[in-house]
Coordinates of C-alpha atoms and ligand atoms in Angstrom, one line a residue:
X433 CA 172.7 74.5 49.8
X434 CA 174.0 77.1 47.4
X435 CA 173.5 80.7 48.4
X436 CA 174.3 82.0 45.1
X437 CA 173.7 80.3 42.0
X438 CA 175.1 81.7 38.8
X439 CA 174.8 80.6 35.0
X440 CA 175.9 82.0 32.1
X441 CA 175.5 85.1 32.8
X442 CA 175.2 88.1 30.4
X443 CA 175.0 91.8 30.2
X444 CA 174.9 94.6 27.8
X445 CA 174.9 98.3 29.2
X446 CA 175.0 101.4 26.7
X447 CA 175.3 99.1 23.8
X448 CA 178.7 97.6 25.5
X449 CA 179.1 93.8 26.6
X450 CA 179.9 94.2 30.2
X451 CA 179.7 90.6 31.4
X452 CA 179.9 87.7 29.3
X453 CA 178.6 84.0 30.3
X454 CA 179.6 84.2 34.0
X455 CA 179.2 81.0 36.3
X456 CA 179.6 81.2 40.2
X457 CA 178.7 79.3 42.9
X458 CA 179.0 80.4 46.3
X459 CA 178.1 77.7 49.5
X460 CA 175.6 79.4 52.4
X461 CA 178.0 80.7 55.2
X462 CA 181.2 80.8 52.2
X463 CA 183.4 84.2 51.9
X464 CA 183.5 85.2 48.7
X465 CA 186.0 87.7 47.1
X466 CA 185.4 89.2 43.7
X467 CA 188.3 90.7 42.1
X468 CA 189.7 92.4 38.8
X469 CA 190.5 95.5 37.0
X470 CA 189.0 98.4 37.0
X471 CA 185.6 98.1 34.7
X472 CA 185.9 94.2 35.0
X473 CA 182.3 94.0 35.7
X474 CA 182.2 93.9 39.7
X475 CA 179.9 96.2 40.6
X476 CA 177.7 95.5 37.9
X477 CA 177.7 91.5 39.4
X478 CA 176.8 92.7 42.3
X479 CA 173.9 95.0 41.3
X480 CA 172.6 91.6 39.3
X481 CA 172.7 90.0 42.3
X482 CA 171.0 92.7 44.4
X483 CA 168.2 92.6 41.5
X484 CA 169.2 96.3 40.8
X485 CA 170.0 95.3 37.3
X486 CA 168.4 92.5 35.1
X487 CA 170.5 90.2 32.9
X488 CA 170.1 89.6 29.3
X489 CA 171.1 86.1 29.5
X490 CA 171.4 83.2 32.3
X491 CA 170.0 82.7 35.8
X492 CA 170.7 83.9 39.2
X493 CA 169.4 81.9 41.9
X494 CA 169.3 82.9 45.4
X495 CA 169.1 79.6 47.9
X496 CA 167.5 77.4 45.4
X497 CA 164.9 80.4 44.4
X498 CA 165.4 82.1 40.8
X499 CA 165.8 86.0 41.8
X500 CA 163.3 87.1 39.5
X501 CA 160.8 85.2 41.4
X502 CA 161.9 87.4 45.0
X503 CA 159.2 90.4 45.7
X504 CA 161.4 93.6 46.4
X505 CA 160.5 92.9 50.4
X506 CA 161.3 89.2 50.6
X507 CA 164.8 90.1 48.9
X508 CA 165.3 92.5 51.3
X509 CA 164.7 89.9 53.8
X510 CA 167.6 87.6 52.6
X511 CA 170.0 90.0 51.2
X512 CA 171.6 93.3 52.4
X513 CA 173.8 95.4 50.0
X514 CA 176.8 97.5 51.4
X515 CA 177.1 100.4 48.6
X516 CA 180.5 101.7 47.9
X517 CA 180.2 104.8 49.6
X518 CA 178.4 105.2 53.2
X519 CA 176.2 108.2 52.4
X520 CA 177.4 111.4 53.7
X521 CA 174.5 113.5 53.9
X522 CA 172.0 111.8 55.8
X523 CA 170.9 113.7 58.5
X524 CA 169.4 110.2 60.9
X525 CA 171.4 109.6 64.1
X526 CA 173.2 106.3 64.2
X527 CA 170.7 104.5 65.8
X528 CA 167.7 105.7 63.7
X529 CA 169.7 104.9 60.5
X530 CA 170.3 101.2 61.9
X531 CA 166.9 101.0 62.7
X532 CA 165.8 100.9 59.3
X533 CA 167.0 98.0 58.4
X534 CA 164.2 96.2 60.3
X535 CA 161.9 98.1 57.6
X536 CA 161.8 94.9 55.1
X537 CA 160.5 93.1 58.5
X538 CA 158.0 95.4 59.6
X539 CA 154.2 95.7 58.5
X540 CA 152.8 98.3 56.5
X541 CA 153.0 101.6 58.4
X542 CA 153.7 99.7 61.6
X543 CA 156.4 101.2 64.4
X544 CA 159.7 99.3 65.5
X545 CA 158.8 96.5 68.6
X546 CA 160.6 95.6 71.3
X547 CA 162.8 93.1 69.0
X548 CA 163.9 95.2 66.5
X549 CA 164.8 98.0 69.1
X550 CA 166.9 95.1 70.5
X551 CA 168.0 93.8 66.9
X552 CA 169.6 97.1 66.3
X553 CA 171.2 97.4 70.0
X554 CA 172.5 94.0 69.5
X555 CA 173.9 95.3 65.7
X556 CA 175.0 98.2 67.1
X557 CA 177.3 96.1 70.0
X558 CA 178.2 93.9 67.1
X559 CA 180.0 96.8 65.0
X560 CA 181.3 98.1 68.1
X561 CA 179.0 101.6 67.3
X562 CA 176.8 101.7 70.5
X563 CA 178.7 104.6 72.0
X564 CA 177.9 106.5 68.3
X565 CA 173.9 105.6 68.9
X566 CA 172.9 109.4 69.1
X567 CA 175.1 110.9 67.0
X568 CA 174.4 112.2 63.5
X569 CA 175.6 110.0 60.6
X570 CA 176.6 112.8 58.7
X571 CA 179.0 113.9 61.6
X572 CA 180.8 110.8 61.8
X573 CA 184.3 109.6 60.8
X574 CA 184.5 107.9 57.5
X575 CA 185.4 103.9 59.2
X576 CA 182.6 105.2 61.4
X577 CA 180.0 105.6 59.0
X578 CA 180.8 102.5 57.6
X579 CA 180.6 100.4 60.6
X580 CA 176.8 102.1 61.1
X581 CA 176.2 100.8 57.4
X582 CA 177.3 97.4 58.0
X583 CA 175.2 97.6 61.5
X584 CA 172.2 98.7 59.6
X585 CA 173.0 95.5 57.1
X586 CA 173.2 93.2 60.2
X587 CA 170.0 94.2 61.7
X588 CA 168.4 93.3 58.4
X589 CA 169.0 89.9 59.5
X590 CA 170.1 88.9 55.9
X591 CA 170.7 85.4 54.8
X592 CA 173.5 87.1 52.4
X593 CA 175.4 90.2 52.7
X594 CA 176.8 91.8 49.5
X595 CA 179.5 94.6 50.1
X596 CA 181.5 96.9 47.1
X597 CA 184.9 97.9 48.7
X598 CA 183.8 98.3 52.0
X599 CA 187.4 98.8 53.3
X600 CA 188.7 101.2 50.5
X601 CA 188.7 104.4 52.3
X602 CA 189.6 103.0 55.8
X603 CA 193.6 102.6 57.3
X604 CA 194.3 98.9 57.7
X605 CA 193.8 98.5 61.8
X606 CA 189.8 99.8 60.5
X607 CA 190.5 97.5 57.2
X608 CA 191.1 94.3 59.3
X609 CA 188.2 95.4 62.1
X610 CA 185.3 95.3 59.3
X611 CA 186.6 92.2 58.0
X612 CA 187.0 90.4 60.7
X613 CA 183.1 91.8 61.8
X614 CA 182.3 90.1 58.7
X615 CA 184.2 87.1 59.1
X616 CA 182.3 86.7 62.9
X617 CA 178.9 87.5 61.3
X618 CA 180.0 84.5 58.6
X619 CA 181.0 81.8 61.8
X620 CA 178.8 82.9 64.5
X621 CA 175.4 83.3 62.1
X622 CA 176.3 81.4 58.8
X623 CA 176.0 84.6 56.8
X624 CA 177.1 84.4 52.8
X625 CA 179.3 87.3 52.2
X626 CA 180.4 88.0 48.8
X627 CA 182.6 91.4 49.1
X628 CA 184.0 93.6 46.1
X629 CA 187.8 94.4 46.6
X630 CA 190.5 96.0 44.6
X631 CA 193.1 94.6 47.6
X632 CA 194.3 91.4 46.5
X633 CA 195.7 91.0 49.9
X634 CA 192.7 91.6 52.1
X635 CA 191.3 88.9 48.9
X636 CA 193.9 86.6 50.0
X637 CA 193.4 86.6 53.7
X638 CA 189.6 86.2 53.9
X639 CA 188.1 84.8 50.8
X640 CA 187.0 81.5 50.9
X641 CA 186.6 81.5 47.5
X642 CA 188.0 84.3 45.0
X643 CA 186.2 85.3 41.7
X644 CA 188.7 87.1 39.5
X645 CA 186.4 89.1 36.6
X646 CA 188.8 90.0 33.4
X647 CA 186.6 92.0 30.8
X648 CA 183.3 91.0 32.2
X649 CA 184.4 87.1 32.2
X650 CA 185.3 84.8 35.0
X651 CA 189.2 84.3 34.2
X652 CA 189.3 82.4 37.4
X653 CA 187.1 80.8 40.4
X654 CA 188.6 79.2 43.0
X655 CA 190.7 79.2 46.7
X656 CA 193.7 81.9 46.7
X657 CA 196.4 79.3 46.2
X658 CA 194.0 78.9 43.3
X659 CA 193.5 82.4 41.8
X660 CA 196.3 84.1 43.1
X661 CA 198.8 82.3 40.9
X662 CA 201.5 85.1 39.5
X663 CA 201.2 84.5 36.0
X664 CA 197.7 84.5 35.5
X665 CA 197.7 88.1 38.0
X666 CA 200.3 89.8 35.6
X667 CA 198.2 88.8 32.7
X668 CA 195.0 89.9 33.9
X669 CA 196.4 92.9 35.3
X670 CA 199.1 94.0 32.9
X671 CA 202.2 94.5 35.5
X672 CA 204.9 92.4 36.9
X673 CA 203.6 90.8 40.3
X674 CA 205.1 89.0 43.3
X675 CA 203.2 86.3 45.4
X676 CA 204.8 84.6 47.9
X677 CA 203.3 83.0 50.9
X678 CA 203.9 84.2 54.4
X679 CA 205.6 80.7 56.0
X680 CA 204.8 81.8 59.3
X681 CA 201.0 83.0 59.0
X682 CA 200.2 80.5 55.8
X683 CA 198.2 82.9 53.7
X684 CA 199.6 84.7 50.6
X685 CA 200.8 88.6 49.9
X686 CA 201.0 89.7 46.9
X687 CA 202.5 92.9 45.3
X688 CA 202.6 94.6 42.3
X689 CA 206.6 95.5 41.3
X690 CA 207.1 99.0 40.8
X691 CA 209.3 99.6 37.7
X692 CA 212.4 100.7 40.0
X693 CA 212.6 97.2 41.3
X694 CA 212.3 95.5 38.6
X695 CA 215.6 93.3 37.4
X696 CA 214.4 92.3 33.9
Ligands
LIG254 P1 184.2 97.5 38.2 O1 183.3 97.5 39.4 O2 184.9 96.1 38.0 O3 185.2 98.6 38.2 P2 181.8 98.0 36.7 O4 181.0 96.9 36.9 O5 181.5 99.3 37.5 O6 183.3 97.6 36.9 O7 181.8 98.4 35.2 C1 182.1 97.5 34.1 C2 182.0 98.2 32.8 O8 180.7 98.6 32.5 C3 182.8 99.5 32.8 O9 183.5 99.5 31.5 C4 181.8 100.6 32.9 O10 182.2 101.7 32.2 C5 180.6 99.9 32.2 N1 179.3 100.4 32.7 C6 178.9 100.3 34.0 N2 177.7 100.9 34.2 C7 177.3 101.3 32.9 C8 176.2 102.0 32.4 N3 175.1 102.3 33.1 N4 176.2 102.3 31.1 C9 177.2 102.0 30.3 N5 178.3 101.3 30.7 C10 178.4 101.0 32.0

């Protein structure tokens, strides 16, 4: 079954076309990487999808259900968003903050069970954060924080996890440790992730599928070897590119060309 089911997608904001007849499909369990541009339209998909937005034109489906027909507490029981930023100034410990996301699970003015206390141990293990439990989220590191974030998304128990740049203020040893966390929670559980990245790189190494936005349209959906293709980067992106595949590890790297290499 499809997790994600787009169609024709459209969307105005301040009298300005933002996304234009978008199509997606995205399997349950699939990784999927949108990229593009700055003000390509990827953090607006991704507040369509979260139902934090409503389109002008097409459909969104969520696994076989149109969105529109999710109350705000059944979505929250399928799908977890990852903002941008990890908020700062929250003044919860670690384990309080993963704690709520067993909220969407709980009854009305009802107090955590036994489960979810065990839930957000488990998530807390999972993102390697269990040592942080009592600490104040506002007092940790920044690839800290963001682990608590993605625990709190974990104990949510979601059916999809949607995440904007969850890597783009970490170094790449944290980069790779969140992404393979995700990659687990997507093998182990059969979680959908569809992630927001600028790296075309960390695209390359753990998208099943990549979405590449130009100007609020698809340009591209498909595998790496797919999207990835030099030409169609250096059009969208407007600079000289290299891709090349790494023989000995099989996945792509690709770079933009800085004008002091460049022999043309
Ligand atoms: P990306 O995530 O690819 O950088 P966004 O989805 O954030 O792009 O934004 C796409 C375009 O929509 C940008 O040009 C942005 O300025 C515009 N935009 C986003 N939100 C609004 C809004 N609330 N009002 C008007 N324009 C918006």
């Amino acid at each position: 079954m499809n997790a994600v089911q787009v169609k024709g997608l459209g969307l105005k904001l301040g009298g300005r076309q933002v996304l234009t007849d978008l199509s997606l499909s995205v399997a349950s369990g699939e990784f999927c990487v949108v990229i593009g541009p700055n003000g390509s339209g990827k953090t607006t998909l991704l507040r369509l999808l979260a139902a934090l937005l409503v389109p002008e034109s097409g459909k969104i489906e969520l696994f076989g259900q149109p969105l529109g027909r999710y109350s705000r507490r059944q979505l929250a029981r399928v799908l977890a968003l990852v903002p941008q930023q990890a908020p700062t100034d929250f003044p919860f410990s670690v384990r309080e903050t993963v704690l709520m996301g067993r909220s969407p699970h709980l009854g009305l003015m009802a107090f955590e069970r036994a489960t979810d206390l065990a839930l957000a141990a488990e998530a807390m293990a999972f993102t390697d954060v269990s040592h942080l439990a009592d600490r104040r989220l506002d007092q940790l590191s920044g690839g800290e924080r963001q682990r608590v974030i993605i625990a709190r998304a974990i104990c949510q128990q979601p059916r999809l996890i949607l995440l904007d740049e969850p890597t783009a203020a970490l170094d790449p040893a944290h980069q790779i440790k969140i992404l393979d966390l995700l990659e687990r929670l997507r093998q182990e559980r059969g979680v959908t992730v569809i992630m927001v990245s600028h790296d075309l790189n960390l695209a390359a190494l753990y998208g099943d599928r990549l979405l590449l936005l130009c100007e609020g349209r698809a340009d591209r959906v498909g595998t790496p070897v797919e999207v990835l293709e030099r030409a169609r980067l250096e059009r969208v992106y407007g600079c000289t590119m290299v891709v090349e595949e790494d023989r000995r590890n099989g996945f792509l790297r690709v770079s933009p060309v800085p004008a002091r290499y460049r022999k043309d």
